[in-house]
Amino acid sequence: MSRSDSPISNENFLEQIINEDLSNGFDKNKLRFRFPPEPNGYLHIGHAKSICLNFGFGKTFSSPVNLRFDDTNPEKENITFINSIKEDIKWLGFTWDSECYASDYFDKLFDWAIHLIKNNNAYVDSQDQETISEQRGIPTSPGVLSPYRERSVEENLDLFNKMKEGGFLPGECVLRAKINMSSPNMHMRDPVLYRIINHDHHRTKDKWKIYPTYDWAHGQSDYIENISHSLCTLEFLVHRELYDWLIAHIPKEKEILPKQREFARLNLSYTIMSKRKLADIVKLGVVSGWDDPRMPTISGLRRRGVPPGAILNFCDKVGVAKRENIIDYALLDFCTREVLNKISHRVMVVLDPVELEIINYPENKSETLTAENNQEDESYGSRKLSFSKNLYIERDDFKEEANRKYFRLTLDKEVRLKNGYIIKGEKVEIDKEGNIKKIFCTYDPKSKSGSGSPESLRKVKGTIHWVDKNNYENISVNIYDKLFLSETPGENDDGDITTQINNESIKTFDGACAEISLRDATFDKYYQFQRKGYFKLDSKSSKIIFNRTVTLRDNIKY
Ligand code: ATP
Ligand code: MG
């Protein structure tokens, strides 16, 4: 595969590290990567970056990439999350080599823990978590040694087995690595390897009462799976010393040891990239679910209508950095538009209709106009539009009086009806409340689009969309705004994101009028409602509901 096909196209510092390893004699056939989600929520766009990176290296180096579920917290994990993660990765277009689970290694990890105990490298601490944390102290001065640190190997083996058999309650004791309580790296101050959790696991059921911590499970899983480069986000940089220490202290079965390297996590403005916080807003009912179209989850973006290619391009443009930064959400929108412009089917939908009558159009006449489905790509073909004397246009496409810069319909001025004729505003009918009830216009019968007549080529300043009042489909349309008001939700108000919620993040138009071709709208297609943005048929509804993916341009707000 050439570099230009790779999801992460410019050589980044991680790729340089791998290339250096290869030039230092590392066997290319031994390269192996993994994407290691914890199945405690749905994947978000931040995960997409890690997916593109790992699977991208898989493609660049023709190496296998494992999908590994880091399933060590049975209370928070379940099979629904596992299935959604698999679906999302596939949808992004990637294929994993092996589907692995940290829980498949629980026996092995237990044996290795026994090995650590036997080598006096681990001990059972009978203090509670709070005391243990306090004793760790601060980086600049040594911590306090646990009174249980010097338990004999026999006692430790005995207690650890008792932990395994369910002989203790959660919190009564933990297994800790015996490393260095004076290390300036707090993660080296006798980290916890096992804790007691009284909860069935979605795979191992009630077999285990003790579960390995992230630090104990992760590096060892990499080792078991022969992962050559274990790429993770920057917050794990401080764990690297421990990662290497643990691998160095388990029985040495292999020559090649995995290498942990870190990159900056993706942060996106106006969103949160934390499964825990996203879970909170799902639980609170702020959104309809993990796949609510306002969510930054892969499933939310999919339902909203963001195509996978846009996410891949976005991850490519963001690149891989060594330092954290915040990416402007507008970049994702830009990538989305770029793809949708090429693949979307053009249609006309009036969201907020007002009636338009063409005074000089014959009564009872109707005609069929032809419109291209995608002017960017002829292969999309064309469709038929019905046209008659009475139409609907967008309420805000008309003003009785307007200045010279107003290019939509007004009295005494001409505009073109998209794919149709040139019309001129003549008069309006106002209802009792003072709202415009109906607009009357005249049309130029010779000005039909595409007819080739001199009148059809006449330039007018504005073009507006419309639907035939005698032949349309009633649909609902959801228009979305940002879910959060703050550019960095979670960083204000002590991290309380509920104070940051935009209560006007969804506006539904139930009386939208669509051209009849949308009766046959399908879930696999992407649509552009001309002049209104890109839309996707909602995958969860039996009615015809469309979600707006993104506006046509950056500055338009409905
Ligand atoms: P969260 O806090 O959202 O749960 P996490 O890091 O705990 O995130 P994991 O399921 O453990 O989620 O993550 C799987 C992989 O995705 C890890 O390698 C992690 O580093 C990476 N990842 C998670 N969030 C991001 C992000 N915002 N940007 C890049 N990579 C990420
Ligand atoms: Mg995590």
Coordinates of C-alpha atoms and ligand atoms in Angstrom, one line a residue:
M1 CA 0.0 0.0 0.0
S2 CA 1.4 3.4 -0.9
R3 CA 1.6 6.1 1.7
S4 CA -1.1 8.2 0.0
D5 CA -3.6 5.5 0.6
S6 CA -2.9 5.3 4.3
P7 CA -5.4 7.0 6.6
I8 CA -2.5 8.9 8.3
S9 CA -0.6 10.1 5.3
N10 CA 2.3 12.2 6.4
E11 CA 5.1 10.5 8.2
N12 CA 4.6 11.3 11.8
F13 CA 6.9 10.9 14.8
L14 CA 5.5 7.5 15.6
E15 CA 6.1 6.3 12.1
Q16 CA 9.6 7.6 12.4
I17 CA 10.1 5.5 15.6
I18 CA 8.9 2.4 13.8
N19 CA 11.1 3.1 10.8
E20 CA 14.1 3.6 13.0
D21 CA 13.4 0.3 14.7
L22 CA 13.3 -1.3 11.2
S23 CA 16.5 0.2 10.2
N24 CA 18.1 -1.0 13.5
G25 CA 17.3 -4.5 12.4
F26 CA 13.8 -5.1 13.7
D27 CA 12.1 -7.7 11.6
K28 CA 9.3 -6.1 9.6
N29 CA 7.3 -9.3 9.8
K30 CA 7.2 -9.0 13.6
L31 CA 5.4 -5.6 13.5
R32 CA 2.0 -5.9 15.1
F33 CA -0.4 -3.2 16.4
R34 CA -3.5 -3.2 18.4
F35 CA -6.5 -1.0 19.2
P36 CA -7.4 -1.6 22.8
P37 CA -10.8 -0.1 23.8
E38 CA -12.4 -0.7 27.1
P39 CA -16.0 -1.8 26.4
N40 CA -17.5 0.6 28.8
G41 CA -19.2 2.9 26.3
Y42 CA -19.5 3.7 22.6
L43 CA -16.5 4.9 20.6
H44 CA -16.1 8.6 20.0
I45 CA -14.3 10.6 17.4
G46 CA -11.2 10.6 19.6
H47 CA -11.1 6.8 19.3
A48 CA -11.3 7.2 15.6
K49 CA -7.9 8.9 15.7
S50 CA -6.4 6.0 17.5
I51 CA -8.1 3.6 15.1
C52 CA -6.8 5.4 12.1
L53 CA -3.4 5.5 13.6
N54 CA -3.1 1.8 14.5
F55 CA -5.0 0.4 11.5
G56 CA -3.2 3.0 9.3
F57 CA 0.2 1.6 10.4
G58 CA -1.3 -1.9 9.8
K59 CA -1.8 -0.8 6.2
T60 CA 1.4 1.2 5.8
F61 CA 3.5 -1.7 7.0
S62 CA 1.2 -4.6 5.9
S63 CA 1.1 -5.7 9.5
P64 CA -1.7 -7.3 11.6
V65 CA -3.7 -5.2 13.9
N66 CA -5.5 -6.7 16.9
L67 CA -8.8 -5.5 18.3
R68 CA -8.3 -6.0 22.0
F69 CA -11.1 -5.4 24.5
D70 CA -9.5 -4.2 27.7
D71 CA -12.3 -5.8 29.8
T72 CA -11.0 -5.6 33.3
N73 CA -13.9 -3.6 34.9
P74 CA -16.9 -5.9 34.9
E75 CA -19.1 -3.4 36.6
K76 CA -19.0 -1.0 33.7
E77 CA -18.6 -3.2 30.7
N78 CA -21.1 -5.2 28.6
I79 CA -21.7 -7.0 25.4
T80 CA -23.7 -4.1 23.8
F81 CA -20.6 -1.9 24.0
I82 CA -18.5 -4.7 22.5
N83 CA -20.9 -5.1 19.6
S84 CA -21.1 -1.3 19.0
I85 CA -17.3 -1.0 19.0
K86 CA -17.0 -3.7 16.4
E87 CA -19.7 -2.2 14.2
D88 CA -18.0 1.2 14.4
I89 CA -14.6 0.0 13.4
K90 CA -16.0 -2.0 10.5
W91 CA -18.0 1.0 9.4
L92 CA -14.8 3.1 9.3
G93 CA -13.5 0.5 6.9
F94 CA -11.0 -1.4 9.0
T95 CA -10.5 -5.1 9.5
W96 CA -8.7 -6.5 12.5
D97 CA -6.5 -9.5 12.5
S98 CA -7.5 -11.1 15.9
E99 CA -10.4 -10.3 18.2
C100 CA -8.8 -10.5 21.7
Y101 CA -10.0 -9.9 25.2
A102 CA -7.8 -9.1 28.3
S103 CA -10.2 -11.5 30.1
D104 CA -8.8 -14.4 28.0
Y105 CA -5.6 -13.8 29.8
F106 CA -6.9 -13.7 33.4
D107 CA -5.5 -17.2 34.2
K108 CA -2.1 -16.3 32.8
L109 CA -2.1 -13.0 34.6
F110 CA -2.9 -14.8 37.8
D111 CA -0.1 -17.2 37.3
W112 CA 2.3 -14.3 36.6
A113 CA 1.1 -12.5 39.8
I114 CA 2.0 -15.7 41.7
H115 CA 5.4 -15.5 40.0
L116 CA 5.8 -11.9 41.2
I117 CA 4.9 -12.9 44.8
K118 CA 7.3 -15.8 44.7
N119 CA 10.1 -13.4 43.6
N120 CA 9.2 -11.0 46.4
N121 CA 7.9 -8.5 43.8
A122 CA 4.3 -8.3 45.0
Y123 CA 2.4 -8.3 48.3
V124 CA -1.1 -8.3 49.6
D125 CA -1.9 -5.1 51.4
S126 CA -4.7 -5.2 53.9
Q127 CA -5.2 -1.5 54.1
D128 CA -8.0 0.4 52.5
Q129 CA -7.6 2.3 49.3
E130 CA -7.7 5.7 51.0
T131 CA -4.9 4.8 53.3
I132 CA -2.9 3.4 50.5
S133 CA -3.3 6.7 48.5
E134 CA -2.4 8.8 51.4
Q135 CA 0.8 6.8 52.0
R136 CA 1.9 7.3 48.5
G137 CA 2.5 11.0 49.4
I138 CA 3.8 13.5 46.9
P139 CA 6.5 13.1 44.2
T140 CA 9.0 15.3 46.0
S141 CA 9.2 13.3 49.2
P142 CA 9.2 9.5 49.8
G143 CA 5.9 7.8 50.6
V144 CA 5.1 5.7 53.7
L145 CA 5.8 2.0 53.5
S146 CA 2.8 -0.2 54.1
P147 CA 2.9 -2.2 57.4
Y148 CA 2.1 -5.2 55.2
R149 CA 5.0 -4.7 52.8
E150 CA 7.2 -7.3 54.4
R151 CA 4.8 -10.1 54.6
S152 CA 6.4 -13.5 53.8
V153 CA 6.0 -15.1 50.4
E154 CA 4.0 -17.9 52.0
E155 CA 1.6 -15.5 53.7
N156 CA 1.2 -13.5 50.5
L157 CA 0.5 -16.6 48.5
D158 CA -2.0 -17.8 51.0
L159 CA -3.8 -14.4 51.2
F160 CA -3.8 -13.9 47.4
N161 CA -5.3 -17.3 46.9
K162 CA -7.9 -16.4 49.5
M163 CA -8.6 -13.2 47.6
K164 CA -9.2 -15.2 44.5
E165 CA -11.5 -17.7 46.2
G166 CA -13.7 -14.8 47.4
G167 CA -12.5 -15.0 51.0
F168 CA -12.4 -11.2 51.4
L169 CA -14.8 -8.4 50.8
P170 CA -14.1 -5.7 48.2
G171 CA -11.8 -3.1 49.7
E172 CA -10.4 -5.4 52.3
C173 CA -7.2 -6.0 50.5
V174 CA -5.4 -5.6 47.2
L175 CA -2.3 -7.1 45.6
R176 CA 0.4 -4.5 45.1
A177 CA 3.7 -4.6 43.1
K178 CA 6.7 -4.1 45.4
I179 CA 8.7 -1.5 43.6
N180 CA 9.8 1.8 45.1
M181 CA 7.9 4.0 47.6
S182 CA 10.4 6.8 47.1
S183 CA 10.2 6.9 43.3
P184 CA 9.5 10.4 41.9
N185 CA 7.2 8.6 39.6
M186 CA 4.1 8.0 41.7
H187 CA 3.1 5.1 39.5
M188 CA 6.1 3.2 40.7
R189 CA 5.1 3.6 44.4
D190 CA 3.8 0.0 44.8
P191 CA 0.9 0.2 42.3
V192 CA -2.2 -2.0 42.8
L193 CA -2.3 -5.0 40.5
Y194 CA -5.5 -6.7 41.7
R195 CA -8.6 -5.5 43.5
I196 CA -11.6 -7.5 44.7
I197 CA -14.7 -6.8 42.6
N198 CA -17.9 -8.8 43.5
H199 CA -19.4 -8.6 40.1
D200 CA -20.0 -11.1 37.3
H201 CA -18.0 -10.5 34.2
H202 CA -19.8 -10.5 30.8
R203 CA -17.4 -13.2 29.6
T204 CA -15.9 -15.0 32.5
K205 CA -19.2 -14.9 34.5
D206 CA -18.6 -15.6 38.2
K207 CA -15.2 -17.2 37.9
W208 CA -13.3 -14.3 39.2
K209 CA -13.6 -12.3 42.4
I210 CA -10.4 -10.4 41.7
Y211 CA -9.6 -8.4 38.6
P212 CA -6.4 -7.0 37.2
T213 CA -5.9 -3.2 37.0
Y214 CA -5.2 -1.5 33.7
D215 CA -1.5 -1.4 34.4
W216 CA -1.3 -5.0 35.1
A217 CA -3.4 -6.2 32.3
H218 CA -2.4 -3.8 29.5
G219 CA 1.3 -4.4 29.0
Q220 CA 1.1 -8.1 29.7
S221 CA -1.7 -8.4 27.1
D222 CA 0.6 -6.6 24.6
Y223 CA 3.3 -9.1 25.5
I224 CA 1.0 -12.1 25.1
E225 CA -0.2 -10.9 21.7
N226 CA 3.2 -10.1 20.4
I227 CA 2.4 -6.4 19.9
S228 CA 5.5 -4.6 18.8
H229 CA 4.4 -1.1 19.2
S230 CA 1.8 -0.3 21.8
L231 CA 0.5 3.2 21.0
C232 CA -1.5 5.1 23.6
T233 CA -2.4 8.6 24.6
L234 CA -0.1 11.0 26.4
E235 CA -1.5 10.5 29.9
F236 CA 0.1 7.1 29.9
L237 CA 3.6 8.5 29.4
V238 CA 4.0 8.4 33.2
H239 CA 2.9 4.8 33.2
R240 CA 5.6 3.8 30.8
E241 CA 8.2 3.1 33.5
L242 CA 5.8 0.8 35.2
Y243 CA 4.8 -0.8 31.9
D244 CA 8.5 -1.7 31.3
W245 CA 9.0 -2.8 34.9
L246 CA 6.1 -5.2 34.9
I247 CA 7.1 -6.8 31.6
A248 CA 10.7 -7.1 32.9
H249 CA 9.5 -9.0 36.0
I250 CA 7.2 -11.6 34.5
P251 CA 8.7 -14.9 33.3
K252 CA 10.7 -14.2 30.1
E253 CA 9.2 -16.3 27.3
K254 CA 10.0 -14.1 24.4
E255 CA 12.8 -12.1 22.9
I256 CA 10.7 -9.2 21.6
L257 CA 9.2 -6.9 24.2
P258 CA 6.4 -4.5 23.3
K259 CA 7.3 -0.8 23.2
Q260 CA 4.8 1.7 24.6
R261 CA 4.8 5.1 22.8
E262 CA 2.5 8.0 23.4
F263 CA 0.7 10.6 21.2
A264 CA -1.6 13.5 22.0
R265 CA -5.2 12.7 22.4
L266 CA -7.7 14.4 20.1
N267 CA -9.7 17.2 21.7
L268 CA -12.4 18.8 19.7
S269 CA -14.0 22.2 20.5
Y270 CA -17.6 22.2 21.9
T271 CA -17.5 18.5 22.6
I272 CA -16.3 16.1 25.3
M273 CA -14.1 13.1 24.5
S274 CA -14.7 11.0 27.6
K275 CA -16.8 7.9 27.6
R276 CA -17.6 8.5 31.3
K277 CA -18.9 12.0 30.7
L278 CA -20.7 10.9 27.6
A279 CA -22.3 8.1 29.6
D280 CA -23.4 10.8 32.1
I281 CA -25.3 12.8 29.6
V282 CA -26.9 9.6 28.2
K283 CA -28.0 8.6 31.7
L284 CA -29.3 12.1 32.5
G285 CA -31.4 12.0 29.3
V286 CA -29.8 15.1 27.9
V287 CA -29.6 13.2 24.6
S288 CA -31.7 10.3 23.3
G289 CA -28.8 7.8 23.5
W290 CA -25.2 7.1 22.6
D291 CA -26.1 7.5 18.9
D292 CA -28.0 10.7 19.3
P293 CA -27.0 12.7 16.2
R294 CA -25.6 15.5 18.5
M295 CA -23.1 13.1 20.1
P296 CA -19.5 13.0 19.2
T297 CA -19.7 9.2 19.1
I298 CA -19.0 7.3 15.9
S299 CA -22.6 6.0 16.0
G300 CA -23.9 9.5 16.5
L301 CA -21.9 10.9 13.7
R302 CA -23.0 8.1 11.5
R303 CA -26.7 8.7 12.3
R304 CA -26.2 12.4 11.7
G305 CA -24.9 11.6 8.2
V306 CA -21.2 12.1 8.5
P307 CA -19.7 9.6 6.0
P308 CA -16.8 7.4 7.2
G309 CA -14.5 9.0 4.6
A310 CA -14.9 12.4 6.2
I311 CA -13.8 11.0 9.6
L312 CA -10.7 9.4 8.0
N313 CA -9.8 12.6 6.2
F314 CA -10.3 14.5 9.4
C315 CA -8.0 12.2 11.3
D316 CA -5.5 12.6 8.6
K317 CA -5.6 16.4 8.6
V318 CA -5.4 16.5 12.4
G319 CA -2.2 14.4 12.3
V320 CA -0.3 13.0 15.2
A321 CA 1.1 15.4 17.7
K322 CA 3.3 15.1 20.8
R323 CA 1.4 17.9 22.6
E324 CA -2.3 18.2 23.4
N325 CA -4.3 20.8 21.6
I326 CA -7.9 21.5 20.8
I327 CA -9.1 21.0 17.2
D328 CA -11.7 23.3 15.9
Y329 CA -15.0 21.5 15.2
A330 CA -15.2 23.4 11.9
L331 CA -12.4 21.2 10.6
L332 CA -14.6 18.1 11.0
D333 CA -17.5 20.0 9.3
F334 CA -15.1 21.0 6.5
C335 CA -14.1 17.4 5.9
T336 CA -17.7 16.3 6.0
R337 CA -18.8 18.9 3.3
E338 CA -15.9 17.9 1.1
V339 CA -17.0 14.3 0.9
L340 CA -20.8 15.0 0.9
N341 CA -20.5 17.5 -2.0
K342 CA -19.2 14.6 -4.1
I343 CA -21.6 11.9 -3.0
S344 CA -24.9 13.5 -2.1
H345 CA -28.1 13.4 -4.0
R346 CA -29.6 16.9 -4.6
V347 CA -33.2 17.3 -3.7
M348 CA -35.5 20.2 -2.9
V349 CA -37.2 20.5 0.5
V350 CA -39.0 23.5 2.0
L351 CA -38.6 23.5 5.7
D352 CA -40.9 26.3 6.7
P353 CA -43.4 26.6 3.8
V354 CA -45.4 29.5 2.5
E355 CA -47.7 29.3 -0.5
L356 CA -46.7 30.8 -3.8
E357 CA -49.2 31.2 -6.6
I358 CA -48.2 31.9 -10.2
I359 CA -50.9 34.2 -11.5
N360 CA -50.3 33.7 -15.2
Y361 CA -49.7 29.9 -15.0
P362 CA -52.7 28.0 -16.5
E363 CA -55.2 26.5 -14.0
N364 CA -55.1 22.7 -13.9
K365 CA -51.8 22.5 -15.8
S366 CA -48.9 20.6 -14.4
E367 CA -45.6 19.7 -16.0
T368 CA -42.6 17.6 -15.3
L369 CA -39.2 19.3 -15.0
T370 CA -35.9 17.5 -15.1
A371 CA -33.1 18.0 -12.5
E372 CA -29.7 16.6 -12.2
N373 CA -29.1 14.5 -9.1
N374 CA -25.6 15.6 -8.6
Q375 CA -23.9 18.2 -10.8
E376 CA -20.5 17.0 -9.5
D377 CA -21.1 13.6 -11.0
E378 CA -23.1 12.7 -14.1
S379 CA -23.4 9.1 -13.1
Y380 CA -25.9 10.1 -10.4
G381 CA -28.4 10.7 -13.3
S382 CA -31.4 12.9 -13.1
R383 CA -34.9 13.0 -11.6
K384 CA -38.3 14.4 -12.4
L385 CA -39.9 17.3 -10.6
S386 CA -43.6 18.1 -10.8
F387 CA -44.5 21.8 -11.3
S388 CA -47.8 23.6 -11.2
K389 CA -49.5 26.9 -10.5
N390 CA -49.3 26.5 -6.8
L391 CA -46.0 25.9 -5.0
Y392 CA -44.4 26.2 -1.6
I393 CA -41.3 28.2 -1.0
E394 CA -39.3 28.9 2.1
R395 CA -41.0 31.5 4.3
D396 CA -37.7 33.4 4.8
D397 CA -37.0 33.4 1.0
F398 CA -39.5 36.3 0.7
K399 CA -39.6 39.8 1.9
E400 CA -42.1 42.4 0.9
E401 CA -39.5 45.1 1.0
A402 CA -35.9 44.5 0.8
N403 CA -32.7 46.3 0.0
R404 CA -30.5 45.8 -3.0
K405 CA -28.5 43.1 -1.4
Y406 CA -31.4 40.8 -0.9
F407 CA -31.3 38.3 -3.6
R408 CA -34.3 36.2 -2.7
L409 CA -37.9 36.9 -3.7
T410 CA -39.4 40.3 -3.2
L411 CA -42.1 42.4 -4.9
D412 CA -41.3 43.6 -8.4
K413 CA -38.0 41.7 -8.6
E414 CA -37.1 38.5 -10.4
V415 CA -35.6 35.3 -9.1
R416 CA -35.2 31.9 -10.6
L417 CA -37.1 28.9 -9.2
K418 CA -34.4 26.2 -9.0
N419 CA -34.5 23.9 -12.1
G420 CA -37.6 25.9 -13.2
Y421 CA -38.7 29.3 -14.4
I422 CA -37.9 32.9 -13.6
I423 CA -40.6 34.5 -11.5
K424 CA -41.4 38.0 -10.3
G425 CA -43.1 38.9 -7.0
E426 CA -46.4 40.7 -7.6
K427 CA -48.4 40.9 -4.3
V428 CA -49.0 39.3 -1.0
E429 CA -51.9 38.2 1.1
I430 CA -51.6 38.8 4.8
D431 CA -53.6 36.9 7.5
K432 CA -55.3 38.4 10.6
E433 CA -52.1 38.1 12.6
G434 CA -50.2 40.0 10.1
N435 CA -48.3 37.1 8.8
I436 CA -47.8 36.4 5.1
K437 CA -50.4 33.9 4.0
K438 CA -49.7 33.6 0.3
I439 CA -47.4 35.2 -2.2
F440 CA -48.5 35.9 -5.8
C441 CA -46.1 36.1 -8.7
T442 CA -45.9 36.0 -12.4
Y443 CA -43.6 33.7 -14.4
D444 CA -41.8 34.0 -17.8
P445 CA -42.9 30.9 -19.7
K446 CA -39.9 31.0 -22.0
S447 CA -37.3 31.0 -19.2
K448 CA -37.4 27.3 -18.3
S449 CA -34.0 26.1 -17.1
G450 CA -32.1 24.0 -19.5
S451 CA -34.4 24.8 -22.4
G452 CA -31.7 26.7 -24.2
S453 CA -33.9 29.7 -25.0
P454 CA -32.4 33.1 -24.7
E455 CA -34.7 33.8 -21.8
S456 CA -33.5 30.6 -20.0
L457 CA -30.0 32.0 -20.1
R458 CA -31.0 35.3 -18.7
K459 CA -29.2 35.9 -15.5
V460 CA -31.1 36.9 -12.4
K461 CA -29.5 37.5 -9.0
G462 CA -31.2 34.9 -6.9
T463 CA -32.3 31.3 -7.1
I464 CA -34.7 29.8 -4.6
H465 CA -35.9 26.2 -4.0
W466 CA -39.6 25.2 -4.1
V467 CA -41.9 22.2 -4.1
D468 CA -45.2 21.6 -6.0
K469 CA -48.1 22.2 -3.6
N470 CA -50.1 19.5 -5.5
N471 CA -47.5 16.9 -5.3
Y472 CA -45.1 16.7 -2.3
E473 CA -44.3 14.6 0.6
N474 CA -44.7 15.8 4.2
I475 CA -41.5 15.1 6.2
S476 CA -39.9 16.0 9.5
V477 CA -36.5 17.6 9.7
N478 CA -34.1 17.9 12.6
I479 CA -31.8 20.9 12.6
Y480 CA -28.9 20.6 15.1
D481 CA -26.8 23.2 16.8
K482 CA -23.9 22.5 19.1
L483 CA -24.7 20.3 22.1
F484 CA -22.5 22.4 24.4
L485 CA -22.3 26.2 24.8
S486 CA -18.7 26.2 25.9
E487 CA -15.8 25.7 23.6
T488 CA -14.2 23.5 26.3
P489 CA -17.1 21.9 28.2
G490 CA -15.9 20.1 31.3
E491 CA -13.2 22.6 32.1
N492 CA -15.5 25.1 33.7
D493 CA -17.8 24.8 36.7
D494 CA -15.7 22.1 38.3
G495 CA -16.2 19.8 35.3
D496 CA -19.9 19.9 35.7
I497 CA -21.0 19.5 32.0
T498 CA -24.7 19.8 32.7
T499 CA -24.3 23.6 33.1
Q500 CA -22.8 23.8 29.7
I501 CA -25.6 22.1 27.7
N502 CA -27.2 24.1 24.9
N503 CA -30.9 23.7 25.4
E504 CA -31.5 24.8 21.8
S505 CA -29.4 22.2 20.2
I506 CA -32.3 20.7 18.3
K507 CA -35.0 22.3 16.3
T508 CA -37.6 20.1 14.6
F509 CA -39.6 21.1 11.5
D510 CA -42.6 18.8 11.4
G511 CA -44.3 20.4 8.5
A512 CA -41.5 20.4 6.0
C513 CA -42.5 19.7 2.3
A514 CA -40.2 17.6 0.2
E515 CA -40.2 16.8 -3.5
I516 CA -41.8 13.4 -4.0
S517 CA -38.6 11.6 -4.9
L518 CA -37.9 11.6 -1.1
R519 CA -40.7 9.1 -0.7
D520 CA -38.1 6.6 -1.8
A521 CA -35.3 7.9 0.3
T522 CA -33.0 5.2 1.6
F523 CA -30.7 4.9 4.6
D524 CA -27.6 4.3 2.5
K525 CA -27.9 7.6 0.6
Y526 CA -26.6 11.0 1.5
Y527 CA -28.7 14.0 0.5
Q528 CA -28.2 17.6 -0.1
F529 CA -31.4 19.7 0.4
Q530 CA -30.5 22.4 -2.0
R531 CA -29.6 25.7 -0.2
K532 CA -30.3 24.0 3.2
G533 CA -27.4 21.7 3.8
Y534 CA -26.6 18.0 3.8
F535 CA -29.1 15.6 5.3
K536 CA -29.4 12.0 6.2
L537 CA -32.5 9.9 6.7
D538 CA -32.8 9.0 10.4
S539 CA -32.0 5.3 10.8
K540 CA -34.1 4.9 14.0
S541 CA -37.5 6.2 12.9
S542 CA -40.2 4.6 10.9
K543 CA -41.5 8.0 9.8
I544 CA -39.6 10.0 7.2
I545 CA -37.3 12.1 9.5
F546 CA -34.1 13.7 8.2
N547 CA -31.2 14.9 10.3
R548 CA -29.2 17.8 9.1
T549 CA -25.6 16.7 9.0
V550 CA -24.0 20.1 8.3
T551 CA -24.8 23.3 6.6
L552 CA -23.6 24.0 3.1
R553 CA -21.2 26.6 4.2
D554 CA -19.6 27.6 7.4
N555 CA -21.4 30.8 8.0
I556 CA -25.0 29.7 7.6
K557 CA -27.0 29.1 10.7
Y558 CA -30.6 28.2 10.2
Ligands
ATP1 P1 -12.4 7.6 27.6 O1 -11.8 8.5 28.6 O2 -13.2 8.2 26.6 O3 -13.0 6.3 28.2 P2 -10.2 6.0 27.2 O4 -8.8 6.3 26.8 O5 -10.4 5.5 28.6 O6 -11.1 7.1 26.8 P3 -10.3 3.5 25.9 O7 -11.4 2.6 25.5 O8 -9.4 3.0 27.0 O9 -10.8 4.9 26.2 O10 -9.4 3.9 24.6 C1 -9.0 3.0 23.6 C2 -7.9 3.6 22.9 O11 -8.3 4.8 22.3 C3 -6.7 3.9 23.8 O12 -5.5 3.5 23.1 C4 -6.8 5.4 24.0 O13 -5.6 5.9 24.2 C5 -7.4 5.9 22.6 N1 -8.1 7.1 22.8 C6 -9.1 7.4 23.7 N2 -9.5 8.6 23.6 C7 -8.8 9.2 22.6 C8 -8.7 10.5 22.1 N3 -9.5 11.5 22.5 N4 -7.8 10.8 21.1 C9 -7.0 9.8 20.7 N5 -7.0 8.5 21.2 C10 -7.9 8.2 22.1
MG2 MG -10.1 4.0 29.6

